[in-house]
XYZ file of C-alpha atoms in Angstrom:
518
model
C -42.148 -9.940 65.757
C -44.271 -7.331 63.388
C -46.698 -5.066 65.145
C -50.036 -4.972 64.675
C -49.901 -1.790 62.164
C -47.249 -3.703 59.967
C -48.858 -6.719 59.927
C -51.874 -5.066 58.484
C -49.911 -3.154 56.096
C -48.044 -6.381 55.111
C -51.402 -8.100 54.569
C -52.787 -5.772 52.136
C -49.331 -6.222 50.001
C -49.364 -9.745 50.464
C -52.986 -9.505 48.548
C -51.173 -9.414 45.322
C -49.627 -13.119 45.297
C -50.776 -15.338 42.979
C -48.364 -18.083 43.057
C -48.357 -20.379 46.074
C -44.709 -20.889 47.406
C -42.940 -21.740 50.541
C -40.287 -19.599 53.107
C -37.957 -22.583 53.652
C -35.545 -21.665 57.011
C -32.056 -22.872 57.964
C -32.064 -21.995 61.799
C -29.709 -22.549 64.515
C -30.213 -22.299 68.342
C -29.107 -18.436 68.018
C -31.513 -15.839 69.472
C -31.147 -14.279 66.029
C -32.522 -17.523 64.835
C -35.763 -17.236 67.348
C -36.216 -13.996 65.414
C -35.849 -14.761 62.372
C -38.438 -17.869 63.277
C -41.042 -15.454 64.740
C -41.053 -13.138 61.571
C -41.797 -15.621 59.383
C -44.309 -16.936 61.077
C -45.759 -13.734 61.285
C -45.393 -13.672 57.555
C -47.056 -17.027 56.623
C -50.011 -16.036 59.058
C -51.020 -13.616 56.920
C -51.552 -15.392 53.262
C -52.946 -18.389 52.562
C -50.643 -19.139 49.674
C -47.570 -18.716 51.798
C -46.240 -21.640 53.793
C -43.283 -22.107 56.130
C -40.751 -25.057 56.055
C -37.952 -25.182 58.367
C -35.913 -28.270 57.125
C -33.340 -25.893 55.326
C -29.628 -26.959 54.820
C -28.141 -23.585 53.829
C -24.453 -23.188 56.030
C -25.111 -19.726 56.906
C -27.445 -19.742 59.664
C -29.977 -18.062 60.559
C -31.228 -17.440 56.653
C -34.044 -18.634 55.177
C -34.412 -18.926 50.943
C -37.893 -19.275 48.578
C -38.937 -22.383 47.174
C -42.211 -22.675 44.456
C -43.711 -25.572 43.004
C -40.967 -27.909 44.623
C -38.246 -25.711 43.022
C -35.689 -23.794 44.767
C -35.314 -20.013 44.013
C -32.316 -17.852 43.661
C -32.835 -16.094 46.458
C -32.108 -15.956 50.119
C -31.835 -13.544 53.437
C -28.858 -14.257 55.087
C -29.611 -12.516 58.255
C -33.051 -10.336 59.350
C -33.889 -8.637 56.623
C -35.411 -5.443 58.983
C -34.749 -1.828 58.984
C -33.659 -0.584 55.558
C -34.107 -3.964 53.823
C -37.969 -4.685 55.107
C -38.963 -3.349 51.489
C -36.295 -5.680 50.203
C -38.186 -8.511 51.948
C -41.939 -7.425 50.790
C -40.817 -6.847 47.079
C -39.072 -10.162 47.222
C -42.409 -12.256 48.517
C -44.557 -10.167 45.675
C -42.023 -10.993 43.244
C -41.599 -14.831 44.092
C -45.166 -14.655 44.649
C -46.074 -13.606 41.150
C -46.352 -9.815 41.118
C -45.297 -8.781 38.077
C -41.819 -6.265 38.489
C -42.200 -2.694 37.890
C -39.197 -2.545 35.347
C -39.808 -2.106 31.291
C -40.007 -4.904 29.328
C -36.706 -4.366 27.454
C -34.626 -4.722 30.383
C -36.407 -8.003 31.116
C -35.370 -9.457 28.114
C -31.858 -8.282 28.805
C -32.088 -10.029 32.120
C -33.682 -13.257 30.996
C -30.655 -13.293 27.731
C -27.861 -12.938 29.814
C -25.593 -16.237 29.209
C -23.682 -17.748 32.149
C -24.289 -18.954 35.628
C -23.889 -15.735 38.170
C -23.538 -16.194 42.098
C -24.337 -12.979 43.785
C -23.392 -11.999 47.406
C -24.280 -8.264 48.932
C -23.027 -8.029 52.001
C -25.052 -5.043 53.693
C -26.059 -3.346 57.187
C -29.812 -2.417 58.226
C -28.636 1.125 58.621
C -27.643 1.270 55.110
C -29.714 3.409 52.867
C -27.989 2.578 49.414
C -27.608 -1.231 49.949
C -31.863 -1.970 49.524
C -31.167 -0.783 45.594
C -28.358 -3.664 45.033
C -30.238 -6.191 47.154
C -33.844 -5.226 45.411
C -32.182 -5.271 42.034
C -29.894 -8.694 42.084
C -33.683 -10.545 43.694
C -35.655 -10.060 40.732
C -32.566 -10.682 38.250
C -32.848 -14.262 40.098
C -36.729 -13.889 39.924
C -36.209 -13.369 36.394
C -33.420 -15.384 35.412
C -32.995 -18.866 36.586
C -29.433 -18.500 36.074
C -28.685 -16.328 38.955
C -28.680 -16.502 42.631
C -28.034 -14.032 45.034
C -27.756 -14.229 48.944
C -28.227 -11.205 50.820
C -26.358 -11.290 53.885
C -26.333 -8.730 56.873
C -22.693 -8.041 57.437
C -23.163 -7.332 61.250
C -24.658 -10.536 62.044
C -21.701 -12.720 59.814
C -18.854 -10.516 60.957
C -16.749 -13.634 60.507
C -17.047 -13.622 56.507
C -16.938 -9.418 56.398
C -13.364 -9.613 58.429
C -12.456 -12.694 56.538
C -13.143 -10.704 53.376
C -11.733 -7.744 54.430
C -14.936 -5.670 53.967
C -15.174 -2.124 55.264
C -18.048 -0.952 53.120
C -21.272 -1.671 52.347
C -22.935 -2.897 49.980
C -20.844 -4.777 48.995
C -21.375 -7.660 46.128
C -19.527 -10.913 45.240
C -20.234 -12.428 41.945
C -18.616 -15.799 41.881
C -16.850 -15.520 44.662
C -14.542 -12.570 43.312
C -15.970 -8.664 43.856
C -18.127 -7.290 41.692
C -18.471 -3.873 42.916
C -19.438 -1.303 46.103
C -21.875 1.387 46.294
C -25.318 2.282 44.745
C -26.378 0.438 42.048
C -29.728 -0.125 40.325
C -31.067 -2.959 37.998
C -29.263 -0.759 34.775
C -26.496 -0.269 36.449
C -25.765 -4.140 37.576
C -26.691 -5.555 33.555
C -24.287 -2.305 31.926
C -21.399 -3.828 33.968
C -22.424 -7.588 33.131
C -23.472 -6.823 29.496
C -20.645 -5.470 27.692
C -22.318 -4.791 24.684
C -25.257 -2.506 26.558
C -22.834 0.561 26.224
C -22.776 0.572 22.522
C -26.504 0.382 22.252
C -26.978 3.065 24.400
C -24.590 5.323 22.064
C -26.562 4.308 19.464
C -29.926 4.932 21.022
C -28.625 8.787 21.907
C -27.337 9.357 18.884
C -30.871 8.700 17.288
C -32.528 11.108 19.363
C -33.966 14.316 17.478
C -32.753 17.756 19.643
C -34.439 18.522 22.251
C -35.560 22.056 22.541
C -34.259 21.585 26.879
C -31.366 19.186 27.672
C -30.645 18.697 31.547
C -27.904 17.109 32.191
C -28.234 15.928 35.745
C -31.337 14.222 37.979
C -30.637 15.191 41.014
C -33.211 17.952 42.626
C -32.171 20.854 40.712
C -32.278 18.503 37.068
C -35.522 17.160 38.495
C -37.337 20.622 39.017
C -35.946 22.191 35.713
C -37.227 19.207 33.694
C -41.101 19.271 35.274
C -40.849 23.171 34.702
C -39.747 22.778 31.145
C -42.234 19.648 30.412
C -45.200 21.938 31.627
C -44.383 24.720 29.011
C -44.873 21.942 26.547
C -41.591 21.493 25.072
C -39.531 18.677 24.070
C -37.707 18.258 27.051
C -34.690 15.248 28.031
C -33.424 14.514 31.291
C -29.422 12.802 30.512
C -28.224 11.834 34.453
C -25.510 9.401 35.707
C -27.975 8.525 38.472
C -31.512 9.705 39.084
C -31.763 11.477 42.430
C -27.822 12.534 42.369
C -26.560 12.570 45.701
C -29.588 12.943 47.063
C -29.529 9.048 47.354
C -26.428 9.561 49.923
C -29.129 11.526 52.027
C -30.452 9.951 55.404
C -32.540 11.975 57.165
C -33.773 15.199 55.632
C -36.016 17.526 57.835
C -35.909 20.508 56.140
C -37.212 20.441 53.095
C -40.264 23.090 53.287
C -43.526 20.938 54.182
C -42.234 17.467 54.324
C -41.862 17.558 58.393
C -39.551 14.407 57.656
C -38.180 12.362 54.760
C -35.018 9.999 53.847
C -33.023 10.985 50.636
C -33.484 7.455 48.533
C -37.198 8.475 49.082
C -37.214 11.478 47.984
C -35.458 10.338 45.005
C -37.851 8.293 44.121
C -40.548 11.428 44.273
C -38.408 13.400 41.997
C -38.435 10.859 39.790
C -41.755 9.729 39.487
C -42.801 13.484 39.470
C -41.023 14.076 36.519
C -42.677 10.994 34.445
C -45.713 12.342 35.054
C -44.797 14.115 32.077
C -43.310 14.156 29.067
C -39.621 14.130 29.840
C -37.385 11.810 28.243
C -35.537 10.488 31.017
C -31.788 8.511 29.831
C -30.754 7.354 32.925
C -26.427 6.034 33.434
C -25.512 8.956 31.510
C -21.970 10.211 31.947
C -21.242 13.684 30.042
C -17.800 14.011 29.164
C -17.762 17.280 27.218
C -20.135 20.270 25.740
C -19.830 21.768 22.780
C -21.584 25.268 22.279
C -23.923 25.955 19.382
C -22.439 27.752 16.158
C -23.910 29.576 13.695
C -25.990 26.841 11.066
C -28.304 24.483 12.891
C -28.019 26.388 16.525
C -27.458 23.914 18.354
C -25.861 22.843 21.868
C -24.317 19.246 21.564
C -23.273 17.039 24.626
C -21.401 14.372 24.661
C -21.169 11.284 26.591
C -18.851 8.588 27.760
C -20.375 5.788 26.012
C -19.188 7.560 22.896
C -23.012 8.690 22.063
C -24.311 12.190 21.934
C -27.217 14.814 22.236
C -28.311 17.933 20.747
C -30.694 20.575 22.386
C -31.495 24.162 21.710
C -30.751 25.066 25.063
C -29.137 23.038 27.839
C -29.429 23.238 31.730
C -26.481 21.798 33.314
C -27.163 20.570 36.993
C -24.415 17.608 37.775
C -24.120 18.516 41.592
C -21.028 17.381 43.434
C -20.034 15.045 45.325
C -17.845 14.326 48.673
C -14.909 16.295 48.823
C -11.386 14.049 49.529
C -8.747 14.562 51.501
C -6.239 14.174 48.633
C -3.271 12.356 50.665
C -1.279 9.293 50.517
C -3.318 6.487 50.975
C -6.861 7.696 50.561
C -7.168 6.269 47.034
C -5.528 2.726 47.871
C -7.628 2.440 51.077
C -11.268 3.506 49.474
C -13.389 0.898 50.632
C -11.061 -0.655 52.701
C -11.228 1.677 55.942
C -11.587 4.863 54.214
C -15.410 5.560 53.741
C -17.682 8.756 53.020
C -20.809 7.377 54.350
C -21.138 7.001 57.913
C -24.594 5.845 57.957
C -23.590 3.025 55.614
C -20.629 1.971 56.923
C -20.627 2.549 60.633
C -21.831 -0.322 61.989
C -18.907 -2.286 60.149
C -16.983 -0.860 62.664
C -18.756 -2.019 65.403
C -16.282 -1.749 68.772
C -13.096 -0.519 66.837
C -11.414 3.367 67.179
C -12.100 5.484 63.829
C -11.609 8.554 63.246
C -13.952 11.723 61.653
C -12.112 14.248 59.318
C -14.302 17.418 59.659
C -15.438 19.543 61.814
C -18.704 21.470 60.425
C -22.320 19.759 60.707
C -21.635 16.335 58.972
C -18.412 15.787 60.228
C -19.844 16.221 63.738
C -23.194 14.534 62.931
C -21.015 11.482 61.997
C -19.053 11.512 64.792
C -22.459 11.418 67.360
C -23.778 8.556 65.700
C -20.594 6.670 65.025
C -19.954 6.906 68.831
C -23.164 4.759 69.671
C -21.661 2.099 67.601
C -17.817 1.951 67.682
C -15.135 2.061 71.149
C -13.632 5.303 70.212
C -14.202 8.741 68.163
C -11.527 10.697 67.056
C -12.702 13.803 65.235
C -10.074 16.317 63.418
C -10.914 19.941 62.249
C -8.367 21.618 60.418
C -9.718 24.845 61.507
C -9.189 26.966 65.328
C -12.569 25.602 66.267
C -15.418 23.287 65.447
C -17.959 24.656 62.802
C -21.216 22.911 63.222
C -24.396 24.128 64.932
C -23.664 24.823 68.556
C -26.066 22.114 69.652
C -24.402 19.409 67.639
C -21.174 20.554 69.425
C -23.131 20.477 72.632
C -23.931 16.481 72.211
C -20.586 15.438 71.233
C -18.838 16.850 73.932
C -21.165 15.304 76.228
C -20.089 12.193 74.815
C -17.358 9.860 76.746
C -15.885 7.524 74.033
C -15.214 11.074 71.392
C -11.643 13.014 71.419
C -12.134 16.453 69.588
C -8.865 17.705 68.038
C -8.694 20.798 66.177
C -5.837 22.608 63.949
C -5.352 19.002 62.744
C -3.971 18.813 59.098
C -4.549 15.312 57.945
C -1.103 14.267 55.920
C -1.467 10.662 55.370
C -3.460 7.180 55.637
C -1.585 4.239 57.208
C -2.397 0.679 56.269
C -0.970 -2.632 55.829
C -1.875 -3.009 52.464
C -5.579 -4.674 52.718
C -6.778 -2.314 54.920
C -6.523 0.969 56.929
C -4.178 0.951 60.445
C -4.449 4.718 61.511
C -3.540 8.171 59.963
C -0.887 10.660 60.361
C -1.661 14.349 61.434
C 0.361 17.840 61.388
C -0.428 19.961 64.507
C -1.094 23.259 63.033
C -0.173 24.429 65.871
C 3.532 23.672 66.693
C 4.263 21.617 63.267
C 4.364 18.116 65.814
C 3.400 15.104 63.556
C 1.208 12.409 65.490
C 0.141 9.018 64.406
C -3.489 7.853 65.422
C -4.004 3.892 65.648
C -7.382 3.426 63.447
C -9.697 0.553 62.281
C -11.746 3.501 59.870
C -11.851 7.310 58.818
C -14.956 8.765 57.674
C -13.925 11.697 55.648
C -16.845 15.053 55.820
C -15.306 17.725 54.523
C -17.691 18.995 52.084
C -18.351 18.992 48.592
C -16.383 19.531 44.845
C -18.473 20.652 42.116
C -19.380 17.572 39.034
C -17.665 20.373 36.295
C -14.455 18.844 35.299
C -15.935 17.821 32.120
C -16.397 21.424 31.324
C -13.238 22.581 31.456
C -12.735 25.609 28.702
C -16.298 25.957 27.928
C -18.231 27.728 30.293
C -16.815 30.188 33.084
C -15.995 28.354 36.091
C -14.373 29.732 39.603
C -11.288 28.387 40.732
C -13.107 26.599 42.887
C -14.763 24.439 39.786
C -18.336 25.845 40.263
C -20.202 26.942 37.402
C -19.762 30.799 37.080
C -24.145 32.106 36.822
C -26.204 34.886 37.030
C -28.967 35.991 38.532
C -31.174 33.820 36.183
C -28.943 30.850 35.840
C -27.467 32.209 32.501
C -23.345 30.725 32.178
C -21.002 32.648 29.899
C -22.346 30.578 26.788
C -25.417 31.855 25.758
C -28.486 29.283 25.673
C -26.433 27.487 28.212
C -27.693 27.676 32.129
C -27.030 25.563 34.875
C -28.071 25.698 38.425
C -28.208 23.692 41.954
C -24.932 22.585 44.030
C -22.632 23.065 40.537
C -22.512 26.439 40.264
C -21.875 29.505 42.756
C -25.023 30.030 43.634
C -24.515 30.285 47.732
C -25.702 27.823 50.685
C -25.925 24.109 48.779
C -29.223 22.756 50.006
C -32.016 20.748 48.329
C -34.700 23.046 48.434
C -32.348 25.583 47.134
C -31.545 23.434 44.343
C -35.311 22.980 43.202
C -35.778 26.768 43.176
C -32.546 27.328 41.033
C -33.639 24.542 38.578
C -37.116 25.845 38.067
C -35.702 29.726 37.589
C -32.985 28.020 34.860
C -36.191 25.972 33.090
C -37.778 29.761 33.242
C -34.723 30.800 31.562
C -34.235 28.546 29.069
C -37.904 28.884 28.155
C -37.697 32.802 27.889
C -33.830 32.283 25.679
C -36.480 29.795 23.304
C -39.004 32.627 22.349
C -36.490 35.461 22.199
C -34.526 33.136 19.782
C -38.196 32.412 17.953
């Protein structure tokens, strides 16, 4: 099952177990099964303290769960836990196997306290690049808590349950049978949502802080490179971001990022991040800003606020919130999130396995999509409001070439259909002749570009009427002290390794604003 390169890459990890425990299989006569079978015997080859028992009664078959010192574990594979999810799988054996997590020891304790019993279910695909962060997370809260199980299952391989359940997205998590939530999520994340108490805490915690001399709000790359460039002029310097990596982590393949030939965006994320604790940055991590309020005259300083009700105060603050996906804004979008409407094709796609969907936009994502969606699903429809398709001339090139892909242009998207639990088709304006058409649909992947994270700044700093941050040629904003840089503001052509630039040149800034200010 695992070549001979993995297998000696998995042996070296598997070095680190301590504990002796045993892969205990439920198998059927599926080829999935035979597998499923083969990998973990590949697996208990390779450590003495591993061993294999395949007298499992789980009803999901194939799967295969943990058991140690005669005790079963809260956690199980429902499905081959391959492609995205392999690290899921290593991390899990370490983890049952002894290895101590790599999380601080105050959110152990908040794992360990939780009261209550909590079933988990993540229902995910192996081309998903966000679900590994749910299913890594909700394994060692069952590591760590006895308390809590959680199955991971692989949606394509139990299509039965993901039609049953009406799931069109991924990942996707049950807790207790009812949902518990979609999308990216992270250890923090999971225990803010379970812990209702966590958010006052946190308010408290920022509130305690003493100003920071640079405040970025924002961890995606631009937040990322202005706090390392800021930390290096040896400042205090805090890092306050709703998600480390920012949509970054929505990234699959990035290949061109100037000498990285190659490179997925959850991994990248993870560089950015562990670059910037090389230093000293405080980094406060599920941070939602909900307003800033300039300096005055007295004390100088910038405050920003939050939405757990807690606040910080810096001498000079770097906004860099990004964006994120642009929507359609029509009937039926909102109601249907989730539920046949979906932003991530990558993700979601192969939940749509042999059913028609459709692509709204035409530039180099929306036609990206469309090429790989069409290896996976019976039928393609993609709609460009525009005369003609936008994206590179090769990409246009490959989908034409493709037989199971209808191209439609000077298509106005007016309205999602459904049936009330999930999406049936959409309704279109020709732009042409004013005709209104009807499309039959199981999906629609919507790539029409992005909408700058600057709502919450409203009537303080210039923005264009587009919502992005109004800067100049050193990442200066209309309030003094204040800069901002990356896919927020107008700074032309949003790419990553245009971000980076922009956030070091704003750190730069900030740091020049300090001594003039003395």
């Amino acid at each position: 099952m695992l070549d001979a390169n993995l297998k000696t890459q998995l042996q070296a990890y598997l070095e680190k177990v301590t504990q002796p425990f045993e892969i205990v299989a439920s198998l059927d006569d599926s080829a999935k099964a035979a597998e499923m079978l083969a990998l973990l015997q590949d697996i208990v080859g390779l450590s003495d303290k591993i061993a294999l028992a395949t007298d499992g009664t789980d009803s999901r078959k194939p799967s295969f769960s943990f058991r140690r010192d005669g005790q079963e574990l809260g956690i199980r594979f429902a499905g081959l836990p391959m492609g995205h999810e392999f690290t899921s799988l290593v991390l899990a054996l370490l983890q049952v196997g002894g290895y101590p997590p790599k999380v601080s020891d105050e959110v152990i304790a908040q794992i360990q306290a939780l009261p209550g019993e909590f079933r988990f279910e993540t229902y995910f695909s192996l081309s998903c690049q966000n679900c590994p962060d749910v299913v890594q997370a909700l394994n060692l809260m069952a590591v760590l808590n006895p308390n809590i199980q959680h199955v991971a299952i692989d949606g394509a391989l139990f299509q039965a349950e993901v039609e049953a359940r009406q799931i069109m997205a991924v990942p996707s998590i049950y807790l207790n049978g009812e949902p518990f939530g979609s999308g990216r999520m992270g250890v923090e994340e999971i225990l803010a949502k379970l812990d209702t108490s966590s958010g006052a805490r946190e308010a408290e915690k920022l509130n305690g802080k003493t100003a920071f001399d640079v405040l970025v709000v924002g961890g995606g790359p631009a937040g990322a490179a202005a706090a390392i460039y800021a930390a290096r002029k040896g400042i205090r310097t805090g890092v306050a971001a709703e998600r480390f990596g920012g949509q970054v982590l929505d990234t699959l393949a990035i290949e061109n990022f100037i000498s990285v030939q190659e490179t997925e965006g959850p991994k990248l994320a993870r560089a950015l991040e562990e670059h910037v604790r090389q230093y000293e940055v405080d980094i406060l991590n599920l941070q939602r800003a909900s307003a800033l309020i300039p300096a005055e005259t007295g004390d100088g300083l910038h405050t920003v606020q939050f939405a757990n009700g807690g606040e910080l105060k810096a001498k000079t603050v770097i906004l860099a919130t990004g964006a994120r996906w642009r929507e359609m804004n029509v009937p039926g979008e909102q109601e249907y999130r989730g539920r046949g409407v979906a932003y991530c094709p990558h993700c979601d796609g192969p939940l749509f396995k042999g059913k028609r969907v459709a692509v709204i936009g035409g530039g180099n994502s929306g036609v990206e999509a469309a090429i790989d969606l069409a290896g996976i699903v019976e039928h393609v429809t993609l709609l460009e409001f525009g005369e003609q398709l936008r994206a590179d001339a090769v990409l246009q090139s490959k989908l034409r070439s493709l037989a199971n892909v209808t191209i439609i242009t000077l298509a106005q998207t007016t309205e999602v259909t459904g049936d009330g639990q999930k999406v049936t088709g959409l309704i279109y304006q020709d732009r042409h002749n004013d005709e209104v058409h009807r499309v039959e649909l199981a999906g629609i992947f919507v790539q029409i570009g992005l909408l700058p994270n600057s709502d919450w700044l409203k009537g303080t700093v210039e923005l264009t009427r587009f919502g992005e941050i109004v800067v100049d040629a050193r990442g200066q904003t209309s309030v003094p002290g204040v800069f901002a840089a990356g896919d927020v503001t107008t700074v032309p052509y949003k790419q990553i390794v245009i971000a980076v630039g922009e956030g070091a040149k704003a750190s730069l800034s900030a740091f020049d604003h300090l001594i003039r200010q003395g």
